[in-house]
Coordinates of C-alpha atoms (C1' of nucleotides) in Angstrom, one line a residue:
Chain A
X1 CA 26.8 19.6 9.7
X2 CA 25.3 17.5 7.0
X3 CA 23.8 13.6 8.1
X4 CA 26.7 11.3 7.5
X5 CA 24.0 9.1 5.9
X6 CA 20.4 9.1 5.1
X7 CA 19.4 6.5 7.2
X8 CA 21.9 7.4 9.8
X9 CA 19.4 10.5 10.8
X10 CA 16.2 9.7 11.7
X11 CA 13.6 12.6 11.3
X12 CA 13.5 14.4 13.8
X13 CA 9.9 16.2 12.8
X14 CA 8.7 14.1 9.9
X15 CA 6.8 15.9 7.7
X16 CA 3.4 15.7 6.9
X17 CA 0.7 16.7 4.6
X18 CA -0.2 18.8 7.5
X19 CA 3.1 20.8 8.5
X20 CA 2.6 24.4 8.7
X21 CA -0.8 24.6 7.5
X22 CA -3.5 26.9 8.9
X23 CA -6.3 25.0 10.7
X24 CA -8.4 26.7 7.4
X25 CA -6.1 24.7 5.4
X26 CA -6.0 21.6 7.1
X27 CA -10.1 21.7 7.1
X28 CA -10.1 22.3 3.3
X29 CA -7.9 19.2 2.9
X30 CA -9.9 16.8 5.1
X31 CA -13.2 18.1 3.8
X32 CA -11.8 16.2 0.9
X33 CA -10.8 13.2 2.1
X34 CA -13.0 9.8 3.0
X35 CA -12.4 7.4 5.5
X36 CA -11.7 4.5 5.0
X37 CA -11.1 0.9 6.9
X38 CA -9.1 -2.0 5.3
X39 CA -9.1 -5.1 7.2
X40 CA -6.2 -7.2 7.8
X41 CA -5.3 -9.2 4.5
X42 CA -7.5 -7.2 2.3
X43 CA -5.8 -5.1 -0.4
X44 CA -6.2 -1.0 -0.6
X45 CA -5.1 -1.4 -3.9
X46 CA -3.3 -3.4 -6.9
X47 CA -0.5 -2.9 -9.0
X48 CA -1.4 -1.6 -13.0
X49 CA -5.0 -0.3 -11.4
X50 CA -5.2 3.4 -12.7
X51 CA -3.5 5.8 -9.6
X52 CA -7.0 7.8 -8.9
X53 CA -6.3 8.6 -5.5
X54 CA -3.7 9.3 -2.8
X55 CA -4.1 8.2 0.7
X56 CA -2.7 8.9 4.5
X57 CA -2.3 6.0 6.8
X58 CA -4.3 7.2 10.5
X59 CA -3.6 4.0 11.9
X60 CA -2.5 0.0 11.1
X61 CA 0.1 -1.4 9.4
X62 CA 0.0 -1.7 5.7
X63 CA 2.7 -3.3 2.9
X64 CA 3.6 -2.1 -0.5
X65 CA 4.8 -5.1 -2.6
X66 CA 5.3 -6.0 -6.4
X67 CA 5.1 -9.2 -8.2
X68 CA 6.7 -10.4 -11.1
X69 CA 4.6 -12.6 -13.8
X70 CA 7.3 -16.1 -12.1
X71 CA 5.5 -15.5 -8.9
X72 CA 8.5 -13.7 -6.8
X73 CA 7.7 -11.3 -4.5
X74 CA 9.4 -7.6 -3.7
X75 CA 7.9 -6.0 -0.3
X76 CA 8.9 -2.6 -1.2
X77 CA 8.1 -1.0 2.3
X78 CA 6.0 -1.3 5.4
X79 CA 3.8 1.3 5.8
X80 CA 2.8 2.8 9.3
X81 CA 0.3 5.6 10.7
X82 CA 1.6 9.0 9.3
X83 CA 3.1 7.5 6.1
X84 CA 1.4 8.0 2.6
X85 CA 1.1 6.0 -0.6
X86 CA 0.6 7.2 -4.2
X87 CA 1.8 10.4 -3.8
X88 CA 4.7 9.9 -6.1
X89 CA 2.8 7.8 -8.5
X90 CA 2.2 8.4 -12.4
X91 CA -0.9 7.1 -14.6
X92 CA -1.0 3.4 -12.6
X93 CA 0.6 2.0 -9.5
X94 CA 3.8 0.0 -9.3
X95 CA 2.1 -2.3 -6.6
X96 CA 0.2 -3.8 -4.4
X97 CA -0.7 -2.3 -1.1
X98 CA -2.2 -5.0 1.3
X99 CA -2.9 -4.2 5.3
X100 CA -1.3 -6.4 7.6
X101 CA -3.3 -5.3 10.5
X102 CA -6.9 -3.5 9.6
X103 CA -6.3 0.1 9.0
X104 CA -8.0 3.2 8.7
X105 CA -6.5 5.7 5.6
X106 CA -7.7 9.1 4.1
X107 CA -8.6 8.8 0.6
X108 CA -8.3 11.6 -1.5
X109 CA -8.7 11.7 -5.0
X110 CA -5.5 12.6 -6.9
X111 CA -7.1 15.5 -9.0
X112 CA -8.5 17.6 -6.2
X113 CA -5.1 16.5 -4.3
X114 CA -3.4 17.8 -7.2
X115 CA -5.5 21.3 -7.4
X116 CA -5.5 21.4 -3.5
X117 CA -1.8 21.6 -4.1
X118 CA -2.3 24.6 -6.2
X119 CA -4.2 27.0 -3.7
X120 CA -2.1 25.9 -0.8
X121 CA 1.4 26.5 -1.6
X122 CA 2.8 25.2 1.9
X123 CA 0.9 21.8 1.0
X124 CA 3.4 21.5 -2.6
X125 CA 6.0 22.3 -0.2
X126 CA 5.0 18.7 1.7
X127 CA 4.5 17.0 -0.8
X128 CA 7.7 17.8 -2.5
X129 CA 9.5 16.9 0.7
X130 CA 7.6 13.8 1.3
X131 CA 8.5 12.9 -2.2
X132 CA 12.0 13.0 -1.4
X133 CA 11.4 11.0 1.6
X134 CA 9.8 8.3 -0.4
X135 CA 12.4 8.4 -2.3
X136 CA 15.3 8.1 -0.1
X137 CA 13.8 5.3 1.9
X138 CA 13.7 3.5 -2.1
X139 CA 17.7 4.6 -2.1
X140 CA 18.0 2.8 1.0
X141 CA 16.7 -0.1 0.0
X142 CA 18.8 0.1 -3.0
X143 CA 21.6 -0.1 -1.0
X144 CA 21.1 -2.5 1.8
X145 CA 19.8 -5.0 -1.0
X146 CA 23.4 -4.7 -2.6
X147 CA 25.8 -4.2 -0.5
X148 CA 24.6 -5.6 3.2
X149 CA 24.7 -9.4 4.2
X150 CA 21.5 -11.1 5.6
X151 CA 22.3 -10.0 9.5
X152 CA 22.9 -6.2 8.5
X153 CA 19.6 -6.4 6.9
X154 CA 18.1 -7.7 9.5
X155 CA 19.9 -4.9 11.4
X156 CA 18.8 -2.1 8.6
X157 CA 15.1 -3.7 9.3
X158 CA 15.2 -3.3 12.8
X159 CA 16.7 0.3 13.5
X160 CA 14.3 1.4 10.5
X161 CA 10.9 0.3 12.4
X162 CA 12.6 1.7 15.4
X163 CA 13.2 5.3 13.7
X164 CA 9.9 5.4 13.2
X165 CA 8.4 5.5 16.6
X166 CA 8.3 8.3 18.1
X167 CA 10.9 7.6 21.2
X168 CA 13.8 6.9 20.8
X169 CA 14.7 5.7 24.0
X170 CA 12.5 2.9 23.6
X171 CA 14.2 -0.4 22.7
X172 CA 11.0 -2.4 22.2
X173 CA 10.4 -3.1 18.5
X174 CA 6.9 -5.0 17.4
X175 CA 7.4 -6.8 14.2
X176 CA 4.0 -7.1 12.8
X177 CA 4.9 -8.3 9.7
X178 CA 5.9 -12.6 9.3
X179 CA 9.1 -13.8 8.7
X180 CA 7.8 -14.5 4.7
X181 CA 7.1 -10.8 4.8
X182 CA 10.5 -9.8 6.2
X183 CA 12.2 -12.0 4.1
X184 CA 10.6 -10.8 0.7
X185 CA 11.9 -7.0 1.9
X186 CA 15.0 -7.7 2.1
X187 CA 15.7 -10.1 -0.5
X188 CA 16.5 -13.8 1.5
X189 CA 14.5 -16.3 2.5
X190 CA 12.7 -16.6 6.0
X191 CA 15.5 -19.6 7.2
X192 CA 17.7 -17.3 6.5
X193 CA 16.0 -14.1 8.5
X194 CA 15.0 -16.6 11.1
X195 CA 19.2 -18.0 11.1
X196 CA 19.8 -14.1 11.4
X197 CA 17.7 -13.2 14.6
X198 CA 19.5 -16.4 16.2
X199 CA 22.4 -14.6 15.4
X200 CA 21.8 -11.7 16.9
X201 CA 20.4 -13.0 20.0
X202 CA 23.0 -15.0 20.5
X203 CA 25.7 -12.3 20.2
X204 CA 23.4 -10.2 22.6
X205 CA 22.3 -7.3 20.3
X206 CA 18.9 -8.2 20.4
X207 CA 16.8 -10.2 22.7
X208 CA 13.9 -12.1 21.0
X209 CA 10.7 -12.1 23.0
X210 CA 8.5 -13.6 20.4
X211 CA 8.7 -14.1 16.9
X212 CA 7.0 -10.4 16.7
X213 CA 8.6 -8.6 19.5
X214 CA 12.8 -7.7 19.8
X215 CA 14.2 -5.7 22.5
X216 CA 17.6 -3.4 21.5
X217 CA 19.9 -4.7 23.8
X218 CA 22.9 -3.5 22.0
X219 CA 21.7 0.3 20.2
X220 CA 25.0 1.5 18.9
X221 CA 25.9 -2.2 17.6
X222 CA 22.9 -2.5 15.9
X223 CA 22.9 0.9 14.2
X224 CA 26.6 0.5 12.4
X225 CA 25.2 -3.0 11.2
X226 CA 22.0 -1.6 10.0
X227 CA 24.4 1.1 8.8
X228 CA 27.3 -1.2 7.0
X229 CA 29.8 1.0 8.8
Chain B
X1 CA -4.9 -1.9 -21.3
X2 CA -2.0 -1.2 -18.5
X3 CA 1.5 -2.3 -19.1
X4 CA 2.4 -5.6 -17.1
X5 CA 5.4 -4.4 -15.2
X6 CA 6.8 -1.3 -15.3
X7 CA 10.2 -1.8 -16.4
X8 CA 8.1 -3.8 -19.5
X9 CA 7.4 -0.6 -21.2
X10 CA 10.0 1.6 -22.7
X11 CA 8.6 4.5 -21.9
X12 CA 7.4 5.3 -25.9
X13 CA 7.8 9.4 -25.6
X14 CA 9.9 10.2 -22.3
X15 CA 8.5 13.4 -20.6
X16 CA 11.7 15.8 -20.3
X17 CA 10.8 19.2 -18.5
X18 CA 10.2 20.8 -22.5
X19 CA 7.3 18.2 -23.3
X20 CA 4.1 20.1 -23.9
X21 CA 5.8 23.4 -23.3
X22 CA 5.5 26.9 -26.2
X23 CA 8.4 28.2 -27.3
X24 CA 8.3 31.1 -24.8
X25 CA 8.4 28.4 -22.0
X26 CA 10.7 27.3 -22.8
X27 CA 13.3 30.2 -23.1
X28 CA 12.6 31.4 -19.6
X29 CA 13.3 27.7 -18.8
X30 CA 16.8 28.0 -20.8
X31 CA 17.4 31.4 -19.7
X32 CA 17.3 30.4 -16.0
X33 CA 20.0 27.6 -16.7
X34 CA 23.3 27.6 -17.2
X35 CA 25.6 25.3 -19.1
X36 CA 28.2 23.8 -17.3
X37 CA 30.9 21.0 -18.9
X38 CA 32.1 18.1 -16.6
X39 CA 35.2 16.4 -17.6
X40 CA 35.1 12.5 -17.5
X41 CA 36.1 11.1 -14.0
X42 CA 34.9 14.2 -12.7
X43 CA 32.4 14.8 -10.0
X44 CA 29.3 16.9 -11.1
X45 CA 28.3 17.2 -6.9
X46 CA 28.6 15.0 -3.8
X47 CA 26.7 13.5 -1.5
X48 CA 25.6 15.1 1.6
X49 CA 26.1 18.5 0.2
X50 CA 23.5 21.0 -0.3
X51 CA 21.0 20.3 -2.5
X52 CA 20.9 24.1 -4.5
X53 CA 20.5 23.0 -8.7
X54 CA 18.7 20.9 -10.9
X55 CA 20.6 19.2 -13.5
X56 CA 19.4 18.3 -17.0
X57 CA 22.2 16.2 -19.0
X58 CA 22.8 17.5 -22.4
X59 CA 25.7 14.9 -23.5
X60 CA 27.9 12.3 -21.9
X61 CA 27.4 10.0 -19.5
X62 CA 27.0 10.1 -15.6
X63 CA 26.8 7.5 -12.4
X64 CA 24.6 8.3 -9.3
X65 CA 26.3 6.3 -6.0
X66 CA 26.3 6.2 -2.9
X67 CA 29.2 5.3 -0.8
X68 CA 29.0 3.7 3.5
X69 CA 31.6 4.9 5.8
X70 CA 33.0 1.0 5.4
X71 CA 33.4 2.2 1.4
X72 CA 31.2 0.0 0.1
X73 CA 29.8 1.4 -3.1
X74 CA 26.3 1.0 -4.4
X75 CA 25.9 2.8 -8.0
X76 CA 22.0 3.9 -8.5
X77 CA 21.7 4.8 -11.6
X78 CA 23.5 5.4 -15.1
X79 CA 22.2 8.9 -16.5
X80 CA 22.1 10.0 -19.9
X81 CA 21.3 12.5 -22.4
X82 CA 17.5 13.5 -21.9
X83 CA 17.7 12.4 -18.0
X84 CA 17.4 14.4 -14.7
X85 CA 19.4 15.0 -11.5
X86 CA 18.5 16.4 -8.1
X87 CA 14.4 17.0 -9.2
X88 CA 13.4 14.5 -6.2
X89 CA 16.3 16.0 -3.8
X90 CA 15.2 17.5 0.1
X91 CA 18.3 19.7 1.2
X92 CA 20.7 17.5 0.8
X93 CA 21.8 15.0 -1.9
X94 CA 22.0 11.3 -1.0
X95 CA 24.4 10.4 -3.6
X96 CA 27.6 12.1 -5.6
X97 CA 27.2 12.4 -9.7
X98 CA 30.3 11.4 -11.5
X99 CA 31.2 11.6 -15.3
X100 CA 32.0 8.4 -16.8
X101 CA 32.6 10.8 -19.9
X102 CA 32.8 14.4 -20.8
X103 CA 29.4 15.4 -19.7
X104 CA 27.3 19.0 -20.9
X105 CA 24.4 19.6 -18.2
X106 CA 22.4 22.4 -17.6
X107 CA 22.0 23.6 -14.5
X108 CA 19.5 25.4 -12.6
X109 CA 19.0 27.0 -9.1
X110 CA 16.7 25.1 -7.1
X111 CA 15.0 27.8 -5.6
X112 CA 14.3 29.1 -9.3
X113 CA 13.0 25.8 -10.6
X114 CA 10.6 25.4 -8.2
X115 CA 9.4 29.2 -9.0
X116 CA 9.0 28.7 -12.5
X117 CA 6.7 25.5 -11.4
X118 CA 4.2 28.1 -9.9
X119 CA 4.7 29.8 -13.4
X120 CA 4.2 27.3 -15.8
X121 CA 1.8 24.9 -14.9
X122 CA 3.1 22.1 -17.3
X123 CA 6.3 21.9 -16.2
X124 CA 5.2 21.3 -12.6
X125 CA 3.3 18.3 -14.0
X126 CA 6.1 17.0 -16.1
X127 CA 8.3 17.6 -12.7
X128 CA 5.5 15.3 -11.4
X129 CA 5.8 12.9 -14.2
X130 CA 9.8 12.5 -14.3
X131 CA 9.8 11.7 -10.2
X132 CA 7.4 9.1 -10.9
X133 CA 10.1 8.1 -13.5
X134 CA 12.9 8.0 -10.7
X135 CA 11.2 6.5 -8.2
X136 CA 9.8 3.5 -10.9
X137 CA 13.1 3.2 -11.5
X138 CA 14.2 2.8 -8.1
X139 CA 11.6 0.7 -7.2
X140 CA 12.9 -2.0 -10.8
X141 CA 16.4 -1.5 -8.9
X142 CA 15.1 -2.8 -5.6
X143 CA 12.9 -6.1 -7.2
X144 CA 16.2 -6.9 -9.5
X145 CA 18.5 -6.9 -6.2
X146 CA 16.2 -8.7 -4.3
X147 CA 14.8 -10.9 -6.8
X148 CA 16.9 -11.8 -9.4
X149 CA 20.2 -14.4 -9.9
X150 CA 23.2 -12.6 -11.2
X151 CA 22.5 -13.5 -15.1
X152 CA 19.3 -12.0 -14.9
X153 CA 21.1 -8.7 -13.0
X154 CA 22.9 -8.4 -16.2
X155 CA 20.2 -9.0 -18.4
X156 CA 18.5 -6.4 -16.2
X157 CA 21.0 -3.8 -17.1
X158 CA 21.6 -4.6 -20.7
X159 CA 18.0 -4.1 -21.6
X160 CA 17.5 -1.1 -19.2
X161 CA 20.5 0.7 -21.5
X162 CA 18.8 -0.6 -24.5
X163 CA 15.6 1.0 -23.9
X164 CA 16.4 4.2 -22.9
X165 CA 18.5 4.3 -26.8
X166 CA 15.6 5.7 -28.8
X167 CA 15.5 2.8 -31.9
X168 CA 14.2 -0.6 -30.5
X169 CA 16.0 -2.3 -33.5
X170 CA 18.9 -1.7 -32.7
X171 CA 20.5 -4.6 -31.1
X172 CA 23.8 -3.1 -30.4
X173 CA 24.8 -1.9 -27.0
X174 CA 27.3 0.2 -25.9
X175 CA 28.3 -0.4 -22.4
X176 CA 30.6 3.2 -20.8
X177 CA 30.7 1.6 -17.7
X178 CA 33.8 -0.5 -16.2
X179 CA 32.8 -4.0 -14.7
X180 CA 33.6 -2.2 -11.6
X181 CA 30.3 0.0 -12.4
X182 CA 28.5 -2.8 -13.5
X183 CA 28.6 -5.0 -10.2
X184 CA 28.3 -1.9 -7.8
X185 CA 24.7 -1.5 -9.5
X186 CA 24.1 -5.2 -9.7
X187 CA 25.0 -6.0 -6.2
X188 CA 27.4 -8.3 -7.1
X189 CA 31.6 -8.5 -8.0
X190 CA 33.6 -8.2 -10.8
X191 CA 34.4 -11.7 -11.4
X192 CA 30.9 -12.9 -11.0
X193 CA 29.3 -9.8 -13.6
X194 CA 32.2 -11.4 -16.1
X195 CA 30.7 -14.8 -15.5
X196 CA 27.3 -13.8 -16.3
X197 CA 28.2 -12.2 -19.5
X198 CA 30.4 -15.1 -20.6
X199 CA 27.2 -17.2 -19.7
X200 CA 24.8 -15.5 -22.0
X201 CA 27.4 -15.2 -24.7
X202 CA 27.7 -19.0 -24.6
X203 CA 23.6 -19.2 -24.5
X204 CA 23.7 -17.5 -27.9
X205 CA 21.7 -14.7 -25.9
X206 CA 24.3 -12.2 -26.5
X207 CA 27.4 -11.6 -27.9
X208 CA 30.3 -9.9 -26.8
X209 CA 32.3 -7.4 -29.4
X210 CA 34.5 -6.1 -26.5
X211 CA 34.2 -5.6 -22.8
X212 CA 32.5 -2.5 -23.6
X213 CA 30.0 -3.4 -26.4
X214 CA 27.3 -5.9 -26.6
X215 CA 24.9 -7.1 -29.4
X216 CA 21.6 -8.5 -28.7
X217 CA 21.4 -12.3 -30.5
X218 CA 17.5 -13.3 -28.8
X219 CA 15.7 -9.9 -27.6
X220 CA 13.0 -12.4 -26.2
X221 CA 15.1 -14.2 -24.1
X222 CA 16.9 -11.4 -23.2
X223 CA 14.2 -9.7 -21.7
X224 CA 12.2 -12.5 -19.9
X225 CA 15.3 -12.9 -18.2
X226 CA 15.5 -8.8 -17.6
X227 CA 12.3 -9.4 -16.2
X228 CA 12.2 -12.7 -13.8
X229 CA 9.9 -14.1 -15.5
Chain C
dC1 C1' -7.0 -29.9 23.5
dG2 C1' -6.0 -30.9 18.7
dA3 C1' -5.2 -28.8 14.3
dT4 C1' -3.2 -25.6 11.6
dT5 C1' 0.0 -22.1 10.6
dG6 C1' 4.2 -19.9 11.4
dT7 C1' 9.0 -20.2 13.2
dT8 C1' 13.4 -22.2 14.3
dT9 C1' 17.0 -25.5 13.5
dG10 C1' 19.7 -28.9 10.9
dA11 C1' 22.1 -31.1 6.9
dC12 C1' 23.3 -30.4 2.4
dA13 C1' 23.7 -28.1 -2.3
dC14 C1' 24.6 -24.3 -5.0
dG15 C1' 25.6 -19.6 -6.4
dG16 C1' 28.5 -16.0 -5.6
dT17 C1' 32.7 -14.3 -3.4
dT18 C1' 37.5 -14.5 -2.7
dC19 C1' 42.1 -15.2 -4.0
dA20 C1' 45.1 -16.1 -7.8
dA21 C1' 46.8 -16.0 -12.4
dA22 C1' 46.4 -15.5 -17.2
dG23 C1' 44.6 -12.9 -21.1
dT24 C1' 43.3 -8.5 -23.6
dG25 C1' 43.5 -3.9 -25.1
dG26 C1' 44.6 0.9 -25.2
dG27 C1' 48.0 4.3 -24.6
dT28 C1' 52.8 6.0 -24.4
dG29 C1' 57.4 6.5 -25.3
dG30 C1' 61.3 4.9 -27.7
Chain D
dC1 C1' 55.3 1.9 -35.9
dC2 C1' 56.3 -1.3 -32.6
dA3 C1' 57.1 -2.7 -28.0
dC4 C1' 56.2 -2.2 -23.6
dC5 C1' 53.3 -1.2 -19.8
dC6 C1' 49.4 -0.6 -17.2
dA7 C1' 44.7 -1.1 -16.3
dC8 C1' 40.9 -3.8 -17.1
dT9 C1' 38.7 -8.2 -18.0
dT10 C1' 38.4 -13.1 -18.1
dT11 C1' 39.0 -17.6 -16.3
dG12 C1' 40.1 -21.0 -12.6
dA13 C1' 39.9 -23.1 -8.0
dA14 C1' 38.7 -23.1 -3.2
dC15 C1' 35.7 -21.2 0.2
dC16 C1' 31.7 -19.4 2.4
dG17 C1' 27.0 -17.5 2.8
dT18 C1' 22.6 -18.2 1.5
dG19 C1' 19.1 -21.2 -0.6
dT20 C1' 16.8 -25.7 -0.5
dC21 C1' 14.8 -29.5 1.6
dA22 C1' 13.3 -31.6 5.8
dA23 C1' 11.9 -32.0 10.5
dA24 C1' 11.2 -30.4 15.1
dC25 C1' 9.1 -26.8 17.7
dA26 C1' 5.9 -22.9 19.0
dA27 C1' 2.0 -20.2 18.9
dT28 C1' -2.6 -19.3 17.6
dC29 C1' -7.3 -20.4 17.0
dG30 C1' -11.1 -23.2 16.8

DNA sequence: CGATTGTTTGACACGGTTCAAAGTGGGTGG
DNA sequence: CCACCCACTTTGAACCGTGTCAAACAATCG
């Protein structure tokens, strides 16, 4: 049976540049890759720099954000160990990727990436599927930005940082980002995310520890707001 | 120098999958496609269903959307002549296609377009280029919902249609979309798309011949406020 | 422990939605 | 060909959610 939704199913093996390679393979394609460690605040990269590289996330939290020339701010996604950036990219990037916590990433450079892709025909396969992936998540967006209010958001937010670890019987979420960040992803302002946590609490779907650490009180009600069912 | 914003530059020569191809290309390319008609109000394929062709649209027009179990619509995108459907798909599509109008596509098997990638080396690069396009274009959606007020949502749109029509001179518009269509890919409603257009037709930005046909009075303005700047 | 930064809460204003009604245009049948 | 009808669009008025401005509160770091 087909997922009712996108978001609805969260992956249950998420791919990775790695899936189904041969230890040969996977040595080929971190022979070409270079460390490297961002610290928190600094920027891996900027918008309208020329895309030379493509990079894995091994550990940290990073954000990929745009700008317009007025000054307003689009957070386009939070970025977490296993993710990737610039895989989907043409001649320059459409933003800005800054670390929120430092980070450690594999650069590679997009040619050899490109030619790696070439001799290792499982590799186009994950890279195909991650670009659909990267994709989807965008659709996502797409829709909670137009059709969700402020507290499904928040909602859409919450169960999609909780998809991503790997348990899913946890119901600890860490929000590493700041309100201003969580605000500028899904389109309000931070009185009104911090209006919408209140909310919640008070309705006993979520239970605020700090300003950077919710626990899922209430799973299924969360996950048809976060859903817009 | 590197465009400004990505949604600032009309792409000047659109990459289709024939760019850069011989002749001999691109036979095998149209001999592995078929032609299919879709009759307006139609549905060309629907979400959650297997993901098993590539589309290239030939004529007509056509509406990507996704719907929530609570039937709220978000449209994605408005395709046209020269655009692509299902090149960034995983196994199942996360939208339907409709036909605003009698639509010619070609179709072809996704199993086969992704062989003739391993064939043709060009093509897989402009495959490359044209899911950069779809994301980019994803990623303008995202900063317009989240970003912009309703005026400059509609400004958004109007410019976007205009750009993809290969003359920029011409200032004339033709909108195939309902209202309907227009707010479910603004984010907004009926009523409040109306206002906006009534707003820039009394700014002197615009004017409106009918409902379904604008003309551009200040291209400037127009697209400073397409932009947020 | 104070200072600074980030978060929450409150009061009010505004933009967008909702509900309602009038206006417009295209198509059909008489 | 005109008149009617239906669907779509526009406009109006009241309401509500979110933004704005302001202040209290909390947490972090020196």
């Amino acid at each position: 049976m087909p997922p009712t939704h996108s978001s609805a199913m969260p992956l249950s093996a998420p791919t990775t540049l790695f899936t189904g390679l041969s230890p040969a393979e996977i040595d080929r394609l971190n022979e070409s890759a270079v460390a490297r460690q961002v610290a928190a605040e600094a920027y891996l990269l900027h918008q309208h720099s020329a895309a030379r590289a493509v990079y894995m996330v091994e550990s940290g939290v990073l954000m990929m954000e745009r700008s317009s020339a007025a000054g307003r701010r689009q957070v386009m996604a939070f970025i977490q160990t296993g993710n990737f950036i610039g895989i989907a990219q043409n001649e320059f990037y459409e933003f800005s990727v800054a670390a929120l916590t430092a980070a450690t990433v594999k650069e590679i450079p997009q040619k050899t990436f490109i030619e790696l892709q070439d001799e290792i025909p499982q590799l186009k396969d994950n890279v195909r599927r991650i670009g659909g992936n990267i994709l989807a998540h965008a659709l996502d967006q797409v829709f909670a930005l137009g059709q969700k209010k402020a507290h499904e958001r928040v909602c859409f937010l919450i169960q999609q940082l909780h998809d991503r670890k790997g348990d899913p019987r946890s119901r600890v979420v860490e929000l590493v980002m700041t309100r201003q960040d969580i605000a500028d992803y899904l389109g309000l302002t931070i009185e009104t995310v911090s209006r919408a946590f209140s909310k919640l609490r008070a309705e006993g779907v979520i239970e605020v520890h700090s300003a950077h650490t919710v626990d899922i009180l209430q799973p299924e009600t969360l996950r048809e707001m976060a859903l817009a069912e």
